[in-house]
PDB file of C-alpha atoms and ligand atoms in Angstrom:
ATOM      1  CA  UNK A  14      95.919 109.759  81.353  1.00  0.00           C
ATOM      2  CA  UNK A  15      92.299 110.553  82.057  1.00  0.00           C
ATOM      3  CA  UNK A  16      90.815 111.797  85.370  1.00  0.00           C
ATOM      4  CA  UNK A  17      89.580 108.321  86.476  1.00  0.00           C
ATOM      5  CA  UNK A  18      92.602 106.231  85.689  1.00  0.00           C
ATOM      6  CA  UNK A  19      94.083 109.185  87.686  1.00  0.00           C
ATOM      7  CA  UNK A  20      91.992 108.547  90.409  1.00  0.00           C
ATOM      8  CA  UNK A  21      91.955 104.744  90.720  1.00  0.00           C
ATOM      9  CA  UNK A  22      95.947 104.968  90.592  1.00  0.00           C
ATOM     10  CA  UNK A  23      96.489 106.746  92.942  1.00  0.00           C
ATOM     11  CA  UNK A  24      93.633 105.144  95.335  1.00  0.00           C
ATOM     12  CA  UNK A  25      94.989 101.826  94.167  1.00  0.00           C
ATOM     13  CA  UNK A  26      98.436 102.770  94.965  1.00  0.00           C
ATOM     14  CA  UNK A  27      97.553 104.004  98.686  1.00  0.00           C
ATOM     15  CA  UNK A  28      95.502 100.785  99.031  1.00  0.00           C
ATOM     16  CA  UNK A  29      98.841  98.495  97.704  1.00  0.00           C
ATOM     17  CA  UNK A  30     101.123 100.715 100.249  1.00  0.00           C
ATOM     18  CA  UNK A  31      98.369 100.368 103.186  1.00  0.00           C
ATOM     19  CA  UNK A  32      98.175  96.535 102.423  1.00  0.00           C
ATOM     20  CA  UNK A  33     102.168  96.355 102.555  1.00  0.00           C
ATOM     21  CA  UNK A  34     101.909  97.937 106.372  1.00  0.00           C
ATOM     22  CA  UNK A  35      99.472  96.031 107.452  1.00  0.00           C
ATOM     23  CA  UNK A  36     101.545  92.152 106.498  1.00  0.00           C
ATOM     24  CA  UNK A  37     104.933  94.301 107.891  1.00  0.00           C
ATOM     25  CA  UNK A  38     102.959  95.132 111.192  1.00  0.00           C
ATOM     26  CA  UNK A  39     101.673  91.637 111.512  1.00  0.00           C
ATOM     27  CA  UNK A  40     104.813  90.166 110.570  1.00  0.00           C
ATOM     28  CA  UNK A  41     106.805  92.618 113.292  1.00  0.00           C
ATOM     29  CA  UNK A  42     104.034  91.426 115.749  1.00  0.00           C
ATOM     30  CA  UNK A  43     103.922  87.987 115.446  1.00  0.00           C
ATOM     31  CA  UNK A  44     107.695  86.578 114.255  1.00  0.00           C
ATOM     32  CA  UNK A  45     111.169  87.224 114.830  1.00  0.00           C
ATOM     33  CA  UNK A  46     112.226  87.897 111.653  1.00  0.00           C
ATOM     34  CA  UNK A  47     112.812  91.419 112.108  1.00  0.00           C
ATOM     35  CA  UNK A  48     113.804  90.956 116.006  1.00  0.00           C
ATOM     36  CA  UNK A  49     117.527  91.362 115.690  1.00  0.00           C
ATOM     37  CA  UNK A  50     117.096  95.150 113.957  1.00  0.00           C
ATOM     38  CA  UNK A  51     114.945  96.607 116.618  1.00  0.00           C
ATOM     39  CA  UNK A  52     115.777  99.955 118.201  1.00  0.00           C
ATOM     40  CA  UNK A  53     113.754  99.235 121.427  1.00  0.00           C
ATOM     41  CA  UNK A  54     113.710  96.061 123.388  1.00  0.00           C
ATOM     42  CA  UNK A  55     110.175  96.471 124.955  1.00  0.00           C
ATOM     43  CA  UNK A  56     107.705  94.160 124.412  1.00  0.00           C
ATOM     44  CA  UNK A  57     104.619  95.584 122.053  1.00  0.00           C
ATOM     45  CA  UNK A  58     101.371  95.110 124.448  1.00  0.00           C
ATOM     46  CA  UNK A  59      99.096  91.872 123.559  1.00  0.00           C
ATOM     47  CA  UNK A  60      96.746  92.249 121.297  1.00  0.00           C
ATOM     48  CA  UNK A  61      97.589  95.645 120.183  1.00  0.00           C
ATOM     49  CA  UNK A  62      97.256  95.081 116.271  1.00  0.00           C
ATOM     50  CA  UNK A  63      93.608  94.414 116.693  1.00  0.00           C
ATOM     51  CA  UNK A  64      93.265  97.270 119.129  1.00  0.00           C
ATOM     52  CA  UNK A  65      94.729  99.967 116.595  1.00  0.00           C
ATOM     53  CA  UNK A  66      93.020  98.730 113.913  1.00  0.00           C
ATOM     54  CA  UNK A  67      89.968 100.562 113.900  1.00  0.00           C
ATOM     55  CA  UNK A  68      91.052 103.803 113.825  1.00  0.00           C
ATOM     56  CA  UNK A  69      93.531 102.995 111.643  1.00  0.00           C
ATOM     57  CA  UNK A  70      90.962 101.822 109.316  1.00  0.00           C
ATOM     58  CA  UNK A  71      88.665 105.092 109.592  1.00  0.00           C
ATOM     59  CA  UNK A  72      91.784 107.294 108.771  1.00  0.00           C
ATOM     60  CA  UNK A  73      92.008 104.762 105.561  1.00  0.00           C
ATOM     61  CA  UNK A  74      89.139 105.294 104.389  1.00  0.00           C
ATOM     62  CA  UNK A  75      89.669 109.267 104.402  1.00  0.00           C
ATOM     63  CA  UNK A  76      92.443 108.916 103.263  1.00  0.00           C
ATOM     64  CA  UNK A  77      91.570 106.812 100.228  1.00  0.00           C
ATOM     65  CA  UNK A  78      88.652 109.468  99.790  1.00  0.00           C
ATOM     66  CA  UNK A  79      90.399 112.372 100.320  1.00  0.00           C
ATOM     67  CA  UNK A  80      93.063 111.643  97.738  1.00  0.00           C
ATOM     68  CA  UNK A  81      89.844 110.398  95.343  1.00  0.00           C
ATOM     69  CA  UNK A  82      88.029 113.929  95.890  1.00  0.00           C
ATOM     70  CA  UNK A  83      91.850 115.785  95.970  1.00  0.00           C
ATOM     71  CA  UNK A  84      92.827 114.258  92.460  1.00  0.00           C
ATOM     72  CA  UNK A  85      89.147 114.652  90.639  1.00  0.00           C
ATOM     73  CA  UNK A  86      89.003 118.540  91.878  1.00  0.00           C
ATOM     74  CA  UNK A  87      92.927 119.285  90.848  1.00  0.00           C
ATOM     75  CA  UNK A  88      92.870 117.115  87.795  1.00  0.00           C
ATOM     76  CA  UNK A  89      93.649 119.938  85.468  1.00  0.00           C
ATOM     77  CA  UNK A  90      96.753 120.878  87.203  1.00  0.00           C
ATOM     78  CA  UNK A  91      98.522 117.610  85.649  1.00  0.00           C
ATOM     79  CA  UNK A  92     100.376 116.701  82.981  1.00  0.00           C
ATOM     80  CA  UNK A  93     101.549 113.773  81.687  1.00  0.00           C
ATOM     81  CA  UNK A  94     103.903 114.677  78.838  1.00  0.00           C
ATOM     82  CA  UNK A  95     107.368 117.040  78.855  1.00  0.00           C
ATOM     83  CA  UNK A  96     108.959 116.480  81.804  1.00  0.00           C
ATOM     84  CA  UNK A  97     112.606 114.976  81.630  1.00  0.00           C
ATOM     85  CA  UNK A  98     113.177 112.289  84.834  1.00  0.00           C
ATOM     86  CA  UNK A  99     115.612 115.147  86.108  1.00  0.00           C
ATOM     87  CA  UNK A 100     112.451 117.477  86.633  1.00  0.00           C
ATOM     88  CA  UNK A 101     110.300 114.853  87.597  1.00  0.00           C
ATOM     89  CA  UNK A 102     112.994 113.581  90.389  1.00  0.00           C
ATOM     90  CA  UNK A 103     113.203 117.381  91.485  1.00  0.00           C
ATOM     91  CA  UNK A 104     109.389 117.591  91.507  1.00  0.00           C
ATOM     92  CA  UNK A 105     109.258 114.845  94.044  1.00  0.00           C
ATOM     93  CA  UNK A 106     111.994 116.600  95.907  1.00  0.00           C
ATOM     94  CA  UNK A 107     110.631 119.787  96.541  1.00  0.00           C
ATOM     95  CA  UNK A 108     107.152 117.749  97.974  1.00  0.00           C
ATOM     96  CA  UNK A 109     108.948 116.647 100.141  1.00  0.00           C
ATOM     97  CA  UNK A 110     110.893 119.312 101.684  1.00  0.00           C
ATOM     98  CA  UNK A 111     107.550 121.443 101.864  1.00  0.00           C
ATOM     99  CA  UNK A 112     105.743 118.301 102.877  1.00  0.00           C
ATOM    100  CA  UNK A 113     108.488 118.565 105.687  1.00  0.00           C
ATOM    101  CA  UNK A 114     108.381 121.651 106.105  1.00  0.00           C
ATOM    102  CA  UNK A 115     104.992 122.210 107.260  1.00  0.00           C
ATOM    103  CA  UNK A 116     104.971 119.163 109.379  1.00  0.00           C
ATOM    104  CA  UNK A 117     107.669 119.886 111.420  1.00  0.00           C
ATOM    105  CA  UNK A 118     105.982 123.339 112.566  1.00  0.00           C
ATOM    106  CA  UNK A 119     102.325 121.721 112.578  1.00  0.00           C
ATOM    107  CA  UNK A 120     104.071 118.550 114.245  1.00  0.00           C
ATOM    108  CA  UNK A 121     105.974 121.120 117.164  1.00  0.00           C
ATOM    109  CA  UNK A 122     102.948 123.258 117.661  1.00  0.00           C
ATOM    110  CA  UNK A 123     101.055 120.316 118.373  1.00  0.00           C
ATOM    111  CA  UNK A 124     103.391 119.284 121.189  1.00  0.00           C
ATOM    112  CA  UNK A 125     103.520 123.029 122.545  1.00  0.00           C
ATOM    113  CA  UNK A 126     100.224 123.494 122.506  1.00  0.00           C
ATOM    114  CA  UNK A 127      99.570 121.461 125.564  1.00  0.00           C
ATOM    115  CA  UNK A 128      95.631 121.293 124.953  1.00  0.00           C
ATOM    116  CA  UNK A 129      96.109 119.989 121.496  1.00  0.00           C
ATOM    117  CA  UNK A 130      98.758 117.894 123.025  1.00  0.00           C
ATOM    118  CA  UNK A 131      96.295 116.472 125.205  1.00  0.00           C
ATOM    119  CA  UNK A 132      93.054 116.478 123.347  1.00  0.00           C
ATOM    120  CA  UNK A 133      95.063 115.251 119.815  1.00  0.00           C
ATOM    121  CA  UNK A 134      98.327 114.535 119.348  1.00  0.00           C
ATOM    122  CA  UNK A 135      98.713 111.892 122.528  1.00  0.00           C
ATOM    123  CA  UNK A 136      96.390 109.648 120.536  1.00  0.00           C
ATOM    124  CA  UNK A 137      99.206 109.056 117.891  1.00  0.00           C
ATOM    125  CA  UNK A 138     101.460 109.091 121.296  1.00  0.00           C
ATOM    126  CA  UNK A 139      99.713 105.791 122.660  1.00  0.00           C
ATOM    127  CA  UNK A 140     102.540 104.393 120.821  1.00  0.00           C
ATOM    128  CA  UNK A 141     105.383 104.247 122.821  1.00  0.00           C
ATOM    129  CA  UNK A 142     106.863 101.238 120.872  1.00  0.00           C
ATOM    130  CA  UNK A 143     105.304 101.668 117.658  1.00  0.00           C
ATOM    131  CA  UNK A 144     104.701  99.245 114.580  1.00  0.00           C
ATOM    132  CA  UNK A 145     104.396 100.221 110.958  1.00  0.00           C
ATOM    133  CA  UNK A 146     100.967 100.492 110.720  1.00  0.00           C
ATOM    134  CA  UNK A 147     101.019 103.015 113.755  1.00  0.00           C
ATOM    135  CA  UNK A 148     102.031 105.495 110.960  1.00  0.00           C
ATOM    136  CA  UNK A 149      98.288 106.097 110.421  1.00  0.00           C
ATOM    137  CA  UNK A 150      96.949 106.047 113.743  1.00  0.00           C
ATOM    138  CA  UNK A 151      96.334 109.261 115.053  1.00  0.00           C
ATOM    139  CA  UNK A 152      93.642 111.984 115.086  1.00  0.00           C
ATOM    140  CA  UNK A 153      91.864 112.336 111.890  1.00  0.00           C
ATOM    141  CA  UNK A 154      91.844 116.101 112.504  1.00  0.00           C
ATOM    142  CA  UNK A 155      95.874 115.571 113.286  1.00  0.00           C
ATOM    143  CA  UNK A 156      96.130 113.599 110.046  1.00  0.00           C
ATOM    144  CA  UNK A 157      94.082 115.941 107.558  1.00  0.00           C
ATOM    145  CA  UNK A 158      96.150 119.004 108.977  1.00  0.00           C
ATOM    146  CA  UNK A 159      99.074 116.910 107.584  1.00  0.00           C
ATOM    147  CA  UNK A 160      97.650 117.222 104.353  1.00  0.00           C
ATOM    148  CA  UNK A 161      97.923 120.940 104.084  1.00  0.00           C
ATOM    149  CA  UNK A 162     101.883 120.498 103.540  1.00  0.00           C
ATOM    150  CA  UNK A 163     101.229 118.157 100.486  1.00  0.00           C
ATOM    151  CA  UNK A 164      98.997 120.965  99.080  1.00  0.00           C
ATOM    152  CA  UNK A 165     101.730 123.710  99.383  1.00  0.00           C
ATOM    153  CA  UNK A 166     104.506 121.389  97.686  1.00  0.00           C
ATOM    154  CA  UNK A 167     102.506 120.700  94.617  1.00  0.00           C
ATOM    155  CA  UNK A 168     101.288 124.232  94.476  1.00  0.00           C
ATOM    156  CA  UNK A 169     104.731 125.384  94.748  1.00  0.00           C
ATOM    157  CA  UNK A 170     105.658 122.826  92.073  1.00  0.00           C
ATOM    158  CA  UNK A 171     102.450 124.020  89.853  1.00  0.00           C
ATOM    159  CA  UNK A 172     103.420 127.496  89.925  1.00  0.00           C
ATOM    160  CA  UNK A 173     107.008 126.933  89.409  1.00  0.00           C
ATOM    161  CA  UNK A 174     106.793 124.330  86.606  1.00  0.00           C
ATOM    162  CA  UNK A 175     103.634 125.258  85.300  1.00  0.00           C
ATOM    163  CA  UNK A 176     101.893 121.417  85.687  1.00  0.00           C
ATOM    164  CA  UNK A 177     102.836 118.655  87.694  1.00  0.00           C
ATOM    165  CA  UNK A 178     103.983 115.389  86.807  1.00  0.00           C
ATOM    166  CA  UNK A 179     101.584 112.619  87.153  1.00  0.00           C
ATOM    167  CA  UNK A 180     104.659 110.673  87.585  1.00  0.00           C
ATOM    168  CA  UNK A 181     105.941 112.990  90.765  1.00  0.00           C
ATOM    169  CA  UNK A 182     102.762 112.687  91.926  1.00  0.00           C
ATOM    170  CA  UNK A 183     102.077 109.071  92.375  1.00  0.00           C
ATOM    171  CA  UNK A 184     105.448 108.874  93.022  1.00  0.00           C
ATOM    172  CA  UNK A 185     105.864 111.165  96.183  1.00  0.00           C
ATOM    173  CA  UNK A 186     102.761 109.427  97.563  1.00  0.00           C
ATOM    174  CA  UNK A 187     104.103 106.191  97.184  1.00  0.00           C
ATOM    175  CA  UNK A 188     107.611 107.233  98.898  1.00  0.00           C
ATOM    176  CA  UNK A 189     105.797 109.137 101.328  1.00  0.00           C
ATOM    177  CA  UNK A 190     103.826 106.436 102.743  1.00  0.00           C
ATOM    178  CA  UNK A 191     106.590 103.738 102.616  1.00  0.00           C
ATOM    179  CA  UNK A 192     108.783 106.487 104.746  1.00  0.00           C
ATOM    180  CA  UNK A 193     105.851 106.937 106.985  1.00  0.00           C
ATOM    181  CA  UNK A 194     105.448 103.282 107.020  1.00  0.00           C
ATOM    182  CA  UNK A 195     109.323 102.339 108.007  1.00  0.00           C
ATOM    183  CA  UNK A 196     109.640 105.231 110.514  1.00  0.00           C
ATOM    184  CA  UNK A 197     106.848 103.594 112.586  1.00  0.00           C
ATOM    185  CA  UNK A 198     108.182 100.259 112.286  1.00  0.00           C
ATOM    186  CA  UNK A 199     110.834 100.217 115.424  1.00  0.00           C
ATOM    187  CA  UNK A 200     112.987  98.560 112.820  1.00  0.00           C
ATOM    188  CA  UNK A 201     116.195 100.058 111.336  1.00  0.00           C
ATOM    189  CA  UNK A 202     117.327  98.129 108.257  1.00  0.00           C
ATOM    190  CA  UNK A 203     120.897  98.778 107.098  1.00  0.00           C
ATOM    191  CA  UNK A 204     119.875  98.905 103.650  1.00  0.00           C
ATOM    192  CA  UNK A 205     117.174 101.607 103.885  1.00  0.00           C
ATOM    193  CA  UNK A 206     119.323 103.716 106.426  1.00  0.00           C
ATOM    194  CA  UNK A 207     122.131 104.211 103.696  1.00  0.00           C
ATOM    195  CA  UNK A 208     119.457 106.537 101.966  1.00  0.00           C
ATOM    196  CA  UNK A 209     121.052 109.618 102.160  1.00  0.00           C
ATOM    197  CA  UNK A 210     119.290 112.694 103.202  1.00  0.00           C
ATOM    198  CA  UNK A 211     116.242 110.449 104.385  1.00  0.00           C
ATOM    199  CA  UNK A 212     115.401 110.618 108.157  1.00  0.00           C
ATOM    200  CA  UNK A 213     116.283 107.049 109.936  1.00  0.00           C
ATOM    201  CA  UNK A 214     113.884 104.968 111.700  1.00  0.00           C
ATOM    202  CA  UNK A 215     115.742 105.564 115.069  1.00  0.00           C
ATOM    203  CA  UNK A 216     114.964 109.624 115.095  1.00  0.00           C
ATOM    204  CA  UNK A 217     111.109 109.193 114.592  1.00  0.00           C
ATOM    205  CA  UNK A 218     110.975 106.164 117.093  1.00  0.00           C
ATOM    206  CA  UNK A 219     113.157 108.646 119.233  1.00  0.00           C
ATOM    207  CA  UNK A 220     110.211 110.582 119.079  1.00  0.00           C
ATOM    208  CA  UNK A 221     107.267 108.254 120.189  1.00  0.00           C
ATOM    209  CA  UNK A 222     109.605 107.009 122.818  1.00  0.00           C
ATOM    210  CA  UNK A 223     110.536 110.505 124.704  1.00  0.00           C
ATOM    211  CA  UNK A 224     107.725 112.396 123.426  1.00  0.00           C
ATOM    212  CA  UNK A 225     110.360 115.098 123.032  1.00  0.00           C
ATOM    213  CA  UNK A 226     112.501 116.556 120.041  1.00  0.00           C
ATOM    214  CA  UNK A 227     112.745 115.696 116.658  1.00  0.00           C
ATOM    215  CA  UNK A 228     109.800 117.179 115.114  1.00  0.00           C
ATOM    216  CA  UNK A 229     110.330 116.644 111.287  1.00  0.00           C
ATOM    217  CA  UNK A 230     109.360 113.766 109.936  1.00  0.00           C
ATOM    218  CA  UNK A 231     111.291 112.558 106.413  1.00  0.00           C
ATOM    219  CA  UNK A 232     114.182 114.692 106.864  1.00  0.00           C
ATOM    220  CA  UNK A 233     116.221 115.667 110.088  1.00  0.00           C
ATOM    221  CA  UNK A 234     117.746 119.236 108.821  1.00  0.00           C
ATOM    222  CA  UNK A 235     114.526 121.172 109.938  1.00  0.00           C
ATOM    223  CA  UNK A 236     115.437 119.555 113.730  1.00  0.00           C
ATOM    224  CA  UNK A 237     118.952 120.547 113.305  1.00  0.00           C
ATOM    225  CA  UNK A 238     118.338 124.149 111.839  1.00  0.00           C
ATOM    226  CA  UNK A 239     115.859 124.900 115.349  1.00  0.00           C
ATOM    227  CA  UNK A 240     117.982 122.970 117.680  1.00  0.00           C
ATOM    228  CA  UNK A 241     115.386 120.549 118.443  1.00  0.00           C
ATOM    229  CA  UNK A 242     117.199 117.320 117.668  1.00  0.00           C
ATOM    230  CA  UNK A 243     117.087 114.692 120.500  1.00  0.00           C
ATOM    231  CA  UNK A 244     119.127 111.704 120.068  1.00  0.00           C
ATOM    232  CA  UNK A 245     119.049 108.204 122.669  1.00  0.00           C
ATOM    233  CA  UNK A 246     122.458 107.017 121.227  1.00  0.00           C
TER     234      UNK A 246
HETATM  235 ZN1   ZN B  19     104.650 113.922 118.379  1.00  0.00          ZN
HETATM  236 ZN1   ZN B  20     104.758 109.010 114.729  1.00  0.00          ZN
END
């Protein structure tokens, strides 16, 4: 795989998982389809879809570009070849537990810091009752600081393997965003919450609703090891 099909996979992929949220968000909006497996019973404020939008779309577009510039600069840290689906499945495993990792201190820091709190983080708290897309709405500063704990998975994935799998790769991003995506979404399928080890919908939406607790983001351990777990049921 060359640098450029590199690059417009993974861009293409971010774009395909984007464009998923955005037809789930309208779709939560505007039918009942997914009424009956709602955790909250509020009402989502009129017009809020077009309202979020823009700064949804800015943080888009960086991310699109950031994972363009990201990919093109750490290109040579790939590989393709030599890696059983055992190591690449454990490769995408170790992401995300650093991924989760870092977020759940970045995440708690910004909610005890009570000037980033204020100045940051309570844009992504506008959402009391959040929709999918709401995943991406938040500071851009907030956002790119996420990005710090997807460096220091695949670095510790680089210097413990030696490469990383192109294959991890596109596939933690992919999982990542879904998760992101589903956690935002109010919704709680039965299905997806049989996933073990994976976080449920109900302890992020927890979250935006008490603005308290449950830090970590794709698993719940990190909440449980520092006693910050909050639960509504
Ligand atoms: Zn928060
Ligand atoms: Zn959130």
């Amino acid at each position: 795989m060359t640098r450029n099909e590199l690059i417009i996979y993974t861009v293409g992929m971010l774009a395909a998982t984007n464009l998923f949220g955005i037809v789930y968000s309208y779709v939560v909006l505007n039918t009942s389809i997914f009424k009956k497996f709602r955790i909250q019973d509020k009402a989502y404020q009129p017009n809020i879809f077009k309202a979020r939008f823009g700064l949804y779309f800015i943080n888009l577009l960086m991310l699109l570009a950031f994972s363009a510039a990201g990919v093109y600069f750490i290109f040579d840290l790939f590989d393709t070849k030599d890696f059983t689906l055992w190591v690449i499945a454990l490769q995408v495993f170790i992401a995300f537990v650093m991924d989760d990792f870092w977020f759940y201190f970045m995440h708690r820091y910004f909610h005890e810091n009570k000037f980033l709190l204020r100045k940051i983080h309570s844009i992504h708290h506008r959402a009391h009752t959040p929709f999918p897309m709401e995943y991406l709405y938040g500071h851009p500063l907030e956002w790119m600081t996420g990005t710090i704990g997807v460096a220091l998975g695949f670095a510790v994935i680089y210097f413990s393997f030696g490469s990383i799998s192109v294959f991890a790769f596109l596939a933690f991003g992919f999982l990542r965003n879904l998760h992101e995506i589903h956690i935002h979404s109010d919704i709680e399928l039965p299905i997806v919450s049989q996933i073990p080890f994976l976080s449920k919908t109900r302890h992020h939406d927890d979250h935006h609703s008490k603005l308290d607790g449950n830090y970590s983001s794709t698993f719940t351990w990190m909440d449980r090891i520092f006693k910050t777990t909050f639960r509504s049921k």
